[in-house]
PDB file of C-alpha atoms and ligand atoms in Angstrom:
ATOM      1  CA  MET A  21      20.315  -7.970 -13.177  1.00 66.00           C
ATOM      2  CA  GLY A  22      16.933  -9.263 -14.311  1.00 87.00           C
ATOM      3  CA  GLN A  23      13.477  -7.874 -13.863  1.00 96.00           C
ATOM      4  CA  ILE A  24      10.465  -8.904 -11.814  1.00 98.00           C
ATOM      5  CA  LYS A  25       7.848 -10.577 -14.047  1.00 98.00           C
ATOM      6  CA  THR A  26       4.709  -8.474 -14.292  1.00 98.00           C
ATOM      7  CA  THR A  27       1.639  -8.306 -16.508  1.00 98.00           C
ATOM      8  CA  PRO A  28      -0.602  -5.221 -16.885  1.00 98.00           C
ATOM      9  CA  ILE A  29      -3.519  -4.783 -14.493  1.00 98.00           C
ATOM     10  CA  PRO A  30      -6.759  -4.991 -16.547  1.00 98.00           C
ATOM     11  CA  ARG A  31      -8.231  -1.550 -17.266  1.00 98.00           C
ATOM     12  CA  VAL A  32     -11.885  -0.721 -17.820  1.00 98.00           C
ATOM     13  CA  GLN A  33     -13.602   2.600 -18.507  1.00 97.00           C
ATOM     14  CA  ASN A  34     -16.587   1.802 -16.326  1.00 96.00           C
ATOM     15  CA  ILE A  35     -18.059  -1.305 -14.789  1.00 97.00           C
ATOM     16  CA  SER A  36     -21.449  -2.441 -13.522  1.00 97.00           C
ATOM     17  CA  LYS A  37     -21.853  -3.721  -9.975  1.00 97.00           C
ATOM     18  CA  ALA A  38     -22.715  -7.213 -11.283  1.00 98.00           C
ATOM     19  CA  ASP A  39     -19.608  -7.380 -13.499  1.00 98.00           C
ATOM     20  CA  PHE A  40     -17.341  -6.066 -10.768  1.00 98.00           C
ATOM     21  CA  ILE A  41     -18.572  -8.680  -8.302  1.00 97.00           C
ATOM     22  CA  LYS A  42     -18.404 -11.533 -10.821  1.00 97.00           C
ATOM     23  CA  ASN A  43     -15.107 -10.722 -12.535  1.00 98.00           C
ATOM     24  CA  TYR A  44     -13.068  -9.021  -9.824  1.00 98.00           C
ATOM     25  CA  TYR A  45     -14.457  -9.126  -6.269  1.00 96.00           C
ATOM     26  CA  LYS A  46     -15.443 -12.820  -6.153  1.00 95.00           C
ATOM     27  CA  PRO A  47     -12.204 -14.086  -7.790  1.00 96.00           C
ATOM     28  CA  GLN A  48     -10.200 -11.403  -5.869  1.00 96.00           C
ATOM     29  CA  LYS A  49      -8.552  -9.957  -8.995  1.00 98.00           C
ATOM     30  CA  PRO A  50      -7.306  -6.359  -9.266  1.00 98.00           C
ATOM     31  CA  VAL A  51      -8.755  -3.964 -11.829  1.00 98.00           C
ATOM     32  CA  LEU A  52      -8.181  -0.326 -12.705  1.00 98.00           C
ATOM     33  CA  ILE A  53     -11.391   1.636 -13.347  1.00 98.00           C
ATOM     34  CA  GLU A  54     -10.721   4.829 -15.267  1.00 97.00           C
ATOM     35  CA  GLY A  55     -14.148   6.444 -15.160  1.00 92.00           C
ATOM     36  CA  LEU A  56     -15.227   5.887 -11.563  1.00 96.00           C
ATOM     37  CA  THR A  57     -14.466   9.435 -10.363  1.00 97.00           C
ATOM     38  CA  LYS A  58     -15.498  11.378 -13.489  1.00 96.00           C
ATOM     39  CA  ASN A  59     -18.690  12.675 -11.859  1.00 96.00           C
ATOM     40  CA  TRP A  60     -17.164  13.519  -8.519  1.00 98.00           C
ATOM     41  CA  LYS A  61     -16.485  17.116  -7.525  1.00 98.00           C
ATOM     42  CA  ALA A  62     -13.063  15.794  -6.511  1.00 98.00           C
ATOM     43  CA  PHE A  63     -12.265  14.993 -10.151  1.00 98.00           C
ATOM     44  CA  GLN A  64     -12.408  18.727 -10.946  1.00 98.00           C
ATOM     45  CA  LYS A  65     -11.222  20.126  -7.645  1.00 98.00           C
ATOM     46  CA  TRP A  66      -8.676  17.848  -6.028  1.00 98.00           C
ATOM     47  CA  ASN A  67      -5.152  18.976  -6.747  1.00 98.00           C
ATOM     48  CA  LEU A  68      -2.204  20.073  -4.625  1.00 98.00           C
ATOM     49  CA  ASP A  69      -3.301  23.751  -4.603  1.00 98.00           C
ATOM     50  CA  TYR A  70      -6.708  22.753  -3.221  1.00 98.00           C
ATOM     51  CA  ILE A  71      -5.129  20.768  -0.368  1.00 97.00           C
ATOM     52  CA  GLN A  72      -2.759  23.639   0.325  1.00 97.00           C
ATOM     53  CA  GLN A  73      -5.709  26.053   0.588  1.00 97.00           C
ATOM     54  CA  HIS A  74      -7.699  23.797   2.915  1.00 97.00           C
ATOM     55  CA  ALA A  75      -5.017  22.273   5.149  1.00 98.00           C
ATOM     56  CA  GLY A  76      -1.993  24.576   4.722  1.00 97.00           C
ATOM     57  CA  ASP A  77      -1.821  25.461   8.442  1.00 97.00           C
ATOM     58  CA  GLN A  78      -1.829  21.896   9.717  1.00 98.00           C
ATOM     59  CA  THR A  79       1.400  20.341  10.954  1.00 98.00           C
ATOM     60  CA  VAL A  80       1.818  16.914   9.375  1.00 97.00           C
ATOM     61  CA  PRO A  81       4.116  13.971  10.229  1.00 97.00           C
ATOM     62  CA  LEU A  82       6.310  12.887   7.308  1.00 97.00           C
ATOM     63  CA  TYR A  83       7.712   9.423   6.669  1.00 94.00           C
ATOM     64  CA  ASN A  84      10.694   8.284   4.626  1.00 91.00           C
ATOM     65  CA  ASN A  85      11.989   4.811   3.793  1.00 81.00           C
ATOM     66  CA  GLU A  86      14.586   4.450   6.529  1.00 79.00           C
ATOM     67  CA  PRO A  87      14.116   0.996   8.052  1.00 70.00           C
ATOM     68  CA  THR A  88      12.891   1.028  11.646  1.00 69.00           C
ATOM     69  CA  LYS A  89      15.715   0.261  14.044  1.00 68.00           C
ATOM     70  CA  GLY A  90      16.177  -1.155  17.517  1.00 65.00           C
ATOM     71  CA  LYS A  91      13.347  -0.579  19.940  1.00 63.00           C
ATOM     72  CA  GLN A  92      11.374   1.774  17.646  1.00 63.00           C
ATOM     73  CA  ASN A  93       7.752   0.947  16.975  1.00 60.00           C
ATOM     74  CA  SER A  94       7.045   0.088  13.345  1.00 58.00           C
ATOM     75  CA  ALA A  95       6.033   3.536  12.143  1.00 68.00           C
ATOM     76  CA  GLU A  96       7.930   6.566  13.459  1.00 81.00           C
ATOM     77  CA  PRO A  97       7.783   9.795  11.387  1.00 91.00           C
ATOM     78  CA  ALA A  98      11.131  11.082  10.063  1.00 92.00           C
ATOM     79  CA  THR A  99      10.118  14.715  10.574  1.00 95.00           C
ATOM     80  CA  GLU A 100       7.120  17.074  10.484  1.00 96.00           C
ATOM     81  CA  MET A 101       6.226  20.189   8.529  1.00 97.00           C
ATOM     82  CA  LYS A 102       3.381  22.607   7.847  1.00 98.00           C
ATOM     83  CA  MET A 103       1.182  21.094   5.118  1.00 98.00           C
ATOM     84  CA  ALA A 104       1.646  24.287   3.039  1.00 98.00           C
ATOM     85  CA  ASP A 105       5.446  23.822   3.078  1.00 98.00           C
ATOM     86  CA  TYR A 106       5.226  20.115   2.347  1.00 98.00           C
ATOM     87  CA  ILE A 107       2.951  20.714  -0.663  1.00 98.00           C
ATOM     88  CA  GLU A 108       5.317  23.415  -1.895  1.00 97.00           C
ATOM     89  CA  LEU A 109       8.154  20.892  -1.638  1.00 98.00           C
ATOM     90  CA  ILE A 110       6.399  18.132  -3.597  1.00 98.00           C
ATOM     91  CA  LYS A 111       5.218  20.587  -6.258  1.00 97.00           C
ATOM     92  CA  ASN A 112       8.787  21.607  -6.961  1.00 96.00           C
ATOM     93  CA  LYS A 113      11.300  18.916  -6.054  1.00 96.00           C
ATOM     94  CA  PRO A 114      11.828  15.183  -5.809  1.00 97.00           C
ATOM     95  CA  THR A 115      11.704  13.913  -2.218  1.00 97.00           C
ATOM     96  CA  ASP A 116      11.245  10.644  -0.390  1.00 95.00           C
ATOM     97  CA  LEU A 117       9.088  12.318   2.283  1.00 97.00           C
ATOM     98  CA  ARG A 118       5.520  11.045   2.331  1.00 97.00           C
ATOM     99  CA  ILE A 119       2.329  11.571   4.293  1.00 97.00           C
ATOM    100  CA  PHE A 120       0.835   8.272   5.291  1.00 94.00           C
ATOM    101  CA  PHE A 121      -2.728   7.518   6.396  1.00 94.00           C
ATOM    102  CA  TYR A 122      -4.044  11.106   6.677  1.00 97.00           C
ATOM    103  CA  ASP A 123      -7.477  10.655   8.227  1.00 97.00           C
ATOM    104  CA  LEU A 124      -9.793  12.758   6.058  1.00 97.00           C
ATOM    105  CA  LYS A 125     -12.769  12.554   8.374  1.00 96.00           C
ATOM    106  CA  VAL A 126     -10.788  14.002  11.291  1.00 97.00           C
ATOM    107  CA  LYS A 127      -8.387  16.348   9.503  1.00 97.00           C
ATOM    108  CA  LEU A 128     -10.330  17.702   6.512  1.00 97.00           C
ATOM    109  CA  PRO A 129     -14.007  16.812   6.878  1.00 97.00           C
ATOM    110  CA  GLU A 130     -15.139  19.471   4.374  1.00 96.00           C
ATOM    111  CA  LEU A 131     -13.647  17.313   1.607  1.00 97.00           C
ATOM    112  CA  LEU A 132     -16.027  14.448   2.390  1.00 97.00           C
ATOM    113  CA  ASN A 133     -18.628  16.094   0.134  1.00 97.00           C
ATOM    114  CA  ASP A 134     -16.319  15.901  -2.867  1.00 98.00           C
ATOM    115  CA  PHE A 135     -16.597  12.134  -3.422  1.00 98.00           C
ATOM    116  CA  GLU A 136     -19.011   9.207  -3.181  1.00 96.00           C
ATOM    117  CA  TYR A 137     -18.605   5.625  -2.084  1.00 97.00           C
ATOM    118  CA  PRO A 138     -18.842   3.742  -5.399  1.00 96.00           C
ATOM    119  CA  ASP A 139     -21.787   1.387  -5.772  1.00 96.00           C
ATOM    120  CA  ILE A 140     -19.815  -1.629  -6.993  1.00 96.00           C
ATOM    121  CA  GLY A 141     -20.784  -4.229  -4.416  1.00 95.00           C
ATOM    122  CA  LEU A 142     -18.176  -3.507  -1.731  1.00 96.00           C
ATOM    123  CA  LYS A 143     -19.406  -2.744   1.775  1.00 95.00           C
ATOM    124  CA  PHE A 144     -17.243   0.263   2.552  1.00 96.00           C
ATOM    125  CA  PHE A 145     -16.109   1.117   6.077  1.00 94.00           C
ATOM    126  CA  LYS A 146     -17.104   4.774   5.949  1.00 93.00           C
ATOM    127  CA  ARG A 147     -15.284   5.793   9.104  1.00 91.00           C
ATOM    128  CA  LEU A 148     -11.882   5.686   7.442  1.00 92.00           C
ATOM    129  CA  PRO A 149     -11.266   7.452   4.134  1.00 97.00           C
ATOM    130  CA  VAL A 150      -7.523   8.193   4.185  1.00 97.00           C
ATOM    131  CA  LEU A 151      -5.140  10.216   2.026  1.00 98.00           C
ATOM    132  CA  PHE A 152      -1.514   9.525   1.092  1.00 98.00           C
ATOM    133  CA  PHE A 153       0.923  12.080  -0.363  1.00 98.00           C
ATOM    134  CA  GLY A 154       4.308  11.710  -2.025  1.00 98.00           C
ATOM    135  CA  GLY A 155       6.813  13.705  -4.053  1.00 97.00           C
ATOM    136  CA  GLU A 156       8.527  12.713  -7.285  1.00 97.00           C
ATOM    137  CA  GLY A 157      10.585   9.600  -6.543  1.00 96.00           C
ATOM    138  CA  SER A 158       8.843   8.737  -3.230  1.00 96.00           C
ATOM    139  CA  LYS A 159       8.471   4.991  -2.777  1.00 96.00           C
ATOM    140  CA  VAL A 160       6.079   2.992  -0.641  1.00 94.00           C
ATOM    141  CA  LEU A 161       7.930  -0.219   0.144  1.00 93.00           C
ATOM    142  CA  PRO A 162       6.125  -3.481  -0.585  1.00 96.00           C
ATOM    143  CA  HIS A 163       3.543  -4.348   2.062  1.00 96.00           C
ATOM    144  CA  TYR A 164      -0.058  -5.460   2.439  1.00 96.00           C
ATOM    145  CA  ASP A 165      -2.583  -3.910   4.774  1.00 94.00           C
ATOM    146  CA  MET A 166      -2.787  -5.538   8.179  1.00 90.00           C
ATOM    147  CA  ASP A 167      -6.593  -5.252   8.370  1.00 90.00           C
ATOM    148  CA  LEU A 168      -6.884  -7.329   5.139  1.00 92.00           C
ATOM    149  CA  ALA A 169      -9.457  -4.896   3.784  1.00 94.00           C
ATOM    150  CA  ASP A 170     -10.452  -4.840   0.106  1.00 97.00           C
ATOM    151  CA  LEU A 171      -9.116  -1.468  -1.020  1.00 97.00           C
ATOM    152  CA  VAL A 172     -10.056   1.021  -3.699  1.00 98.00           C
ATOM    153  CA  HIS A 173      -7.172   3.427  -4.243  1.00 98.00           C
ATOM    154  CA  PHE A 174      -7.827   6.694  -6.157  1.00 98.00           C
ATOM    155  CA  HIS A 175      -5.070   8.910  -7.513  1.00 98.00           C
ATOM    156  CA  PHE A 176      -5.098  12.698  -7.952  1.00 98.00           C
ATOM    157  CA  GLN A 177      -2.644  14.999  -9.720  1.00 95.00           C
ATOM    158  CA  GLY A 178       0.377  13.482 -11.424  1.00 92.00           C
ATOM    159  CA  THR A 179       1.117   9.810 -11.920  1.00 97.00           C
ATOM    160  CA  LYS A 180       2.268   6.860  -9.863  1.00 98.00           C
ATOM    161  CA  ASP A 181       3.457   3.339 -10.651  1.00 98.00           C
ATOM    162  CA  VAL A 182       1.892   0.463  -8.771  1.00 98.00           C
ATOM    163  CA  MET A 183       3.073  -3.155  -8.624  1.00 98.00           C
ATOM    164  CA  LEU A 184       0.735  -5.691  -7.028  1.00 98.00           C
ATOM    165  CA  PHE A 185       1.326  -9.263  -5.847  1.00 98.00           C
ATOM    166  CA  SER A 186      -1.427 -11.652  -4.832  1.00 98.00           C
ATOM    167  CA  PRO A 187      -1.344 -13.344  -1.392  1.00 96.00           C
ATOM    168  CA  GLU A 188      -0.267 -16.575  -3.182  1.00 97.00           C
ATOM    169  CA  GLN A 189       2.984 -14.815  -4.096  1.00 98.00           C
ATOM    170  CA  THR A 190       3.877 -14.199  -0.432  1.00 97.00           C
ATOM    171  CA  LYS A 191       6.098 -17.290  -0.463  1.00 96.00           C
ATOM    172  CA  TYR A 192       8.514 -15.548  -2.863  1.00 97.00           C
ATOM    173  CA  MET A 193       8.382 -12.082  -1.276  1.00 98.00           C
ATOM    174  CA  TYR A 194      10.874 -12.557   1.614  1.00 98.00           C
ATOM    175  CA  LYS A 195       8.142 -11.609   4.051  1.00 97.00           C
ATOM    176  CA  ILE A 196       9.311 -10.723   7.550  1.00 95.00           C
ATOM    177  CA  PRO A 197       7.671 -12.837  10.295  1.00 92.00           C
ATOM    178  CA  PHE A 198       5.127 -10.977  12.485  1.00 89.00           C
ATOM    179  CA  ALA A 199       4.998  -8.096   9.987  1.00 90.00           C
ATOM    180  CA  VAL A 200       3.205  -7.167   6.756  1.00 91.00           C
ATOM    181  CA  HIS A 201       6.281  -6.108   4.774  1.00 92.00           C
ATOM    182  CA  ASN A 202       9.296  -7.853   3.270  1.00 95.00           C
ATOM    183  CA  LEU A 203      13.075  -7.469   3.598  1.00 95.00           C
ATOM    184  CA  GLU A 204      13.646  -3.745   3.254  1.00 91.00           C
ATOM    185  CA  THR A 205      16.966  -4.259   1.410  1.00 93.00           C
ATOM    186  CA  ILE A 206      15.082  -5.692  -1.585  1.00 95.00           C
ATOM    187  CA  ASP A 207      14.675  -3.330  -4.535  1.00 95.00           C
ATOM    188  CA  LEU A 208      11.954  -4.698  -6.811  1.00 97.00           C
ATOM    189  CA  ASP A 209      13.074  -2.319  -9.591  1.00 96.00           C
ATOM    190  CA  ASN A 210      16.583  -3.821  -9.573  1.00 96.00           C
ATOM    191  CA  PRO A 211      16.111  -7.254  -8.055  1.00 97.00           C
ATOM    192  CA  ASP A 212      19.290  -9.017  -6.950  1.00 97.00           C
ATOM    193  CA  PHE A 213      18.470 -12.584  -8.028  1.00 97.00           C
ATOM    194  CA  HIS A 214      21.781 -13.817  -6.699  1.00 96.00           C
ATOM    195  CA  LYS A 215      21.108 -12.701  -3.148  1.00 97.00           C
ATOM    196  CA  TYR A 216      17.315 -13.179  -3.322  1.00 97.00           C
ATOM    197  CA  PRO A 217      16.771 -16.062  -5.796  1.00 97.00           C
ATOM    198  CA  ALA A 218      13.083 -16.532  -4.924  1.00 97.00           C
ATOM    199  CA  LEU A 219      12.334 -13.192  -6.598  1.00 98.00           C
ATOM    200  CA  GLN A 220      12.821 -14.966  -9.953  1.00 96.00           C
ATOM    201  CA  TYR A 221       9.605 -16.899  -9.311  1.00 97.00           C
ATOM    202  CA  LEU A 222       7.579 -13.849  -8.335  1.00 98.00           C
ATOM    203  CA  GLU A 223       4.711 -12.884 -10.689  1.00 98.00           C
ATOM    204  CA  GLY A 224       3.142  -9.483 -10.253  1.00 98.00           C
ATOM    205  CA  LEU A 225       0.803  -7.017 -11.897  1.00 98.00           C
ATOM    206  CA  GLN A 226       1.605  -3.459 -12.866  1.00 98.00           C
ATOM    207  CA  ALA A 227      -0.198  -0.215 -13.709  1.00 98.00           C
ATOM    208  CA  THR A 228       0.611   3.470 -14.029  1.00 98.00           C
ATOM    209  CA  MET A 229      -2.167   5.510 -12.426  1.00 98.00           C
ATOM    210  CA  LYS A 230      -3.148   8.992 -13.555  1.00 98.00           C
ATOM    211  CA  HIS A 231      -5.501  11.645 -12.148  1.00 98.00           C
ATOM    212  CA  GLY A 232      -8.896  10.148 -11.328  1.00 98.00           C
ATOM    213  CA  ASP A 233      -7.963   6.472 -11.798  1.00 98.00           C
ATOM    214  CA  ALA A 234      -9.380   3.987  -9.270  1.00 98.00           C
ATOM    215  CA  LEU A 235      -7.501   0.784  -8.512  1.00 98.00           C
ATOM    216  CA  TYR A 236      -9.189  -2.163  -6.818  1.00 98.00           C
ATOM    217  CA  MET A 237      -6.682  -4.028  -4.619  1.00 98.00           C
ATOM    218  CA  PRO A 238      -8.238  -7.193  -3.196  1.00 97.00           C
ATOM    219  CA  SER A 239      -7.698  -8.259   0.406  1.00 95.00           C
ATOM    220  CA  GLY A 240      -4.123  -9.112   1.332  1.00 95.00           C
ATOM    221  CA  TYR A 241      -2.599  -7.952  -1.973  1.00 98.00           C
ATOM    222  CA  TRP A 242       0.964  -6.681  -1.668  1.00 98.00           C
ATOM    223  CA  HIS A 243       1.497  -3.200  -3.115  1.00 98.00           C
ATOM    224  CA  TYR A 244       4.723  -1.451  -4.081  1.00 98.00           C
ATOM    225  CA  ILE A 245       4.167   2.157  -5.145  1.00 97.00           C
ATOM    226  CA  LYS A 246       6.362   4.823  -6.731  1.00 97.00           C
ATOM    227  CA  TYR A 247       5.258   8.426  -7.164  1.00 97.00           C
ATOM    228  CA  LEU A 248       6.414   9.600 -10.601  1.00 97.00           C
ATOM    229  CA  ASP A 249       5.376  13.203  -9.771  1.00 96.00           C
ATOM    230  CA  GLY A 250       4.183  14.991  -6.660  1.00 97.00           C
ATOM    231  CA  GLY A 251       0.598  13.936  -6.020  1.00 98.00           C
ATOM    232  CA  PHE A 252      -1.799  12.307  -3.605  1.00 98.00           C
ATOM    233  CA  SER A 253      -4.232   9.425  -3.355  1.00 98.00           C
ATOM    234  CA  MET A 254      -7.237   8.365  -1.347  1.00 98.00           C
ATOM    235  CA  THR A 255      -7.917   4.818  -0.168  1.00 98.00           C
ATOM    236  CA  LEU A 256     -11.394   3.582   0.725  1.00 98.00           C
ATOM    237  CA  ARG A 257     -11.610   0.240   2.517  1.00 97.00           C
ATOM    238  CA  ALA A 258     -14.151  -2.542   2.830  1.00 96.00           C
ATOM    239  CA  PHE A 259     -13.592  -5.016   5.635  1.00 84.00           C
ATOM    240  CA  PRO A 260     -13.333  -8.761   5.010  1.00 73.00           C
ATOM    241  CA  ARG A 261     -16.555 -10.747   5.115  1.00 73.00           C
ATOM    242  CA  HIS A 262     -15.029 -14.218   4.706  1.00 75.00           C
ATOM    243  CA  VAL A 263     -14.798 -15.943   8.081  1.00 74.00           C
ATOM    244  CA  GLY A 264     -11.213 -17.130   7.449  1.00 76.00           C
ATOM    245  CA  ARG A 265     -10.018 -13.702   6.407  1.00 79.00           C
ATOM    246  CA  LEU A 266     -11.814 -12.073   9.332  1.00 82.00           C
ATOM    247  CA  GLY A 267      -9.941 -14.425  11.685  1.00 82.00           C
ATOM    248  CA  ASN A 268      -6.595 -13.475  10.086  1.00 84.00           C
ATOM    249  CA  MET A 269      -7.484  -9.801  10.341  1.00 83.00           C
ATOM    250  CA  LEU A 270      -8.279 -10.115  14.061  1.00 85.00           C
ATOM    251  CA  TYR A 271      -5.024 -12.037  14.593  1.00 80.00           C
ATOM    252  CA  ASN A 272      -2.998  -9.329  12.780  1.00 81.00           C
ATOM    253  CA  VAL A 273      -4.625  -6.380  14.486  1.00 82.00           C
ATOM    254  CA  PHE A 274      -5.106  -7.716  18.018  1.00 84.00           C
ATOM    255  CA  PHE A 275      -2.232 -10.161  18.432  1.00 83.00           C
ATOM    256  CA  MET A 276       0.566  -9.782  15.890  1.00 85.00           C
ATOM    257  CA  ARG A 277       0.939  -6.001  16.175  1.00 85.00           C
ATOM    258  CA  HIS A 278       1.159  -6.042  19.979  1.00 85.00           C
ATOM    259  CA  PHE A 279       3.407  -9.096  20.069  1.00 84.00           C
ATOM    260  CA  GLU A 280       5.779  -7.370  17.627  1.00 84.00           C
ATOM    261  CA  ASN A 281       5.878  -4.211  19.742  1.00 86.00           C
ATOM    262  CA  VAL A 282       6.610  -6.186  22.917  1.00 85.00           C
ATOM    263  CA  MET A 283       9.410  -8.125  21.182  1.00 84.00           C
ATOM    264  CA  ARG A 284      10.941  -4.925  19.858  1.00 83.00           C
ATOM    265  CA  LYS A 285      10.799  -3.250  23.244  1.00 85.00           C
ATOM    266  CA  SER A 286      12.366  -6.302  24.893  1.00 83.00           C
ATOM    267  CA  PHE A 287      14.988  -7.364  22.347  1.00 80.00           C
ATOM    268  CA  GLY A 288      15.370  -4.362  19.988  1.00 85.00           C
ATOM    269  CA  GLN A 289      17.698  -4.829  17.030  1.00 86.00           C
ATOM    270  CA  LYS A 290      18.445  -8.469  17.930  1.00 89.00           C
ATOM    271  CA  TRP A 291      14.787  -9.369  17.267  1.00 87.00           C
ATOM    272  CA  ILE A 292      14.802  -7.520  13.927  1.00 89.00           C
ATOM    273  CA  ASP A 293      18.067  -9.190  12.845  1.00 90.00           C
ATOM    274  CA  HIS A 294      16.744 -12.612  13.865  1.00 91.00           C
ATOM    275  CA  LYS A 295      13.556 -12.172  11.819  1.00 91.00           C
ATOM    276  CA  GLU A 296      15.446 -10.915   8.752  1.00 93.00           C
ATOM    277  CA  LYS A 297      17.841 -13.871   8.849  1.00 94.00           C
ATOM    278  CA  ARG A 298      14.923 -16.259   9.155  1.00 94.00           C
ATOM    279  CA  SER A 299      13.075 -14.694   6.229  1.00 94.00           C
ATOM    280  CA  LEU A 300      16.186 -14.887   4.044  1.00 95.00           C
ATOM    281  CA  SER A 301      17.047 -18.497   4.860  1.00 95.00           C
ATOM    282  CA  LYS A 302      13.467 -19.810   4.672  1.00 95.00           C
ATOM    283  CA  THR A 303      12.716 -18.110   1.351  1.00 96.00           C
ATOM    284  CA  ASN A 304      16.074 -19.055  -0.159  1.00 96.00           C
ATOM    285  CA  GLN A 305      15.492 -22.693   0.825  1.00 95.00           C
ATOM    286  CA  ARG A 306      12.174 -22.565  -1.005  1.00 94.00           C
ATOM    287  CA  ALA A 307      13.911 -21.172  -4.114  1.00 94.00           C
ATOM    288  CA  ALA A 308      16.610 -23.876  -3.941  1.00 93.00           C
ATOM    289  CA  LYS A 309      13.919 -26.568  -3.785  1.00 94.00           C
ATOM    290  CA  LEU A 310      12.140 -25.122  -6.820  1.00 91.00           C
ATOM    291  CA  LYS A 311      15.398 -24.967  -8.755  1.00 90.00           C
ATOM    292  CA  LYS A 312      16.125 -28.609  -7.938  1.00 90.00           C
ATOM    293  CA  GLN A 313      12.633 -29.639  -9.074  1.00 90.00           C
ATOM    294  CA  SER A 314      13.092 -27.881 -12.410  1.00 86.00           C
ATOM    295  CA  LEU A 315      16.416 -29.650 -13.198  1.00 78.00           C
TER     296      LEU A 315
HETATM  297  O1  AKG B  19       0.066   5.454  -2.156  1.00 91.71           O
HETATM  298  C1  AKG B  19       0.553   5.489  -1.030  1.00 91.71           C
HETATM  299  O2  AKG B  19       1.285   6.416  -0.659  1.00 91.71           O
HETATM  300  C2  AKG B  19       0.314   4.349  -0.081  1.00 91.71           C
HETATM  301  C3  AKG B  19      -0.973   3.628  -0.309  1.00 91.71           C
HETATM  302  C4  AKG B  19      -1.159   2.443   0.573  1.00 91.71           C
HETATM  303  O3  AKG B  19      -0.224   1.848   1.058  1.00 91.71           O
HETATM  304  C5  AKG B  19      -2.526   1.955   0.844  1.00 91.71           C
HETATM  305  O4  AKG B  19      -3.497   2.500   0.337  1.00 91.71           O
HETATM  306  O5  AKG B  19      -2.633   0.964   1.608  1.00 91.71           O
END
């Protein structure tokens, strides 16, 4: 078994708007900014106890990593729980149960005063600050965000590992057609280069995030995330301004998603199996071609 090639994501303490735009936003390169949240109330206050106090009574849907099957829509929760019980669980035990896309503005608006939209040159979509929670060992399978937003991802309490892949790497990812994820049988921590030879050509970036770190993930970047301890994160998004990217975003959100749901409803597991086979054969052909060229 080999390993996926990665290099560290550049880290800075702080960054000016001009430097961020020039060195990271314009060239669409990720960066981890350590000091961006230091003056926020959230930096002092946001931990699992605080969430438990403010949202303990809410019932929350929880997701695991079971692949979606048959006629299911892409994202069905595995179960639900009171937030207080879920937080208790992730404080004390490993679990693969996660909270995904918790809409802060709707569910916990009093927390909106605890942070600011950073002045780094991104035009943030202020309607949608969202939280994500996971326990020790929870994994977020590799995917990119369908809306192709530029993302700033902030982590609170504990640590998490993040692997990123640029959109140019999509050709080696075993992406599933009409979806924003790859073959769910792939484990990027233990890649099976025999079964998935294209993974040998993949080049990613890696960082371990700690409390208060802010990670810029440019539009269309794949992310694979592992919670090393129970903790939570917030993502702020800025919508694409490039005409080409805007077109792709509209295609993903208004066509691809609905087309996929119709195909699943009509053909169920057969459709999923067909797409997985296609992804495997197309990507393996690409790897075979590259191997031949290198001989
Ligand atoms: O950290 C997580 O749990 C998921 C984050 C994510 O997928 C995102 O911000 O798009």
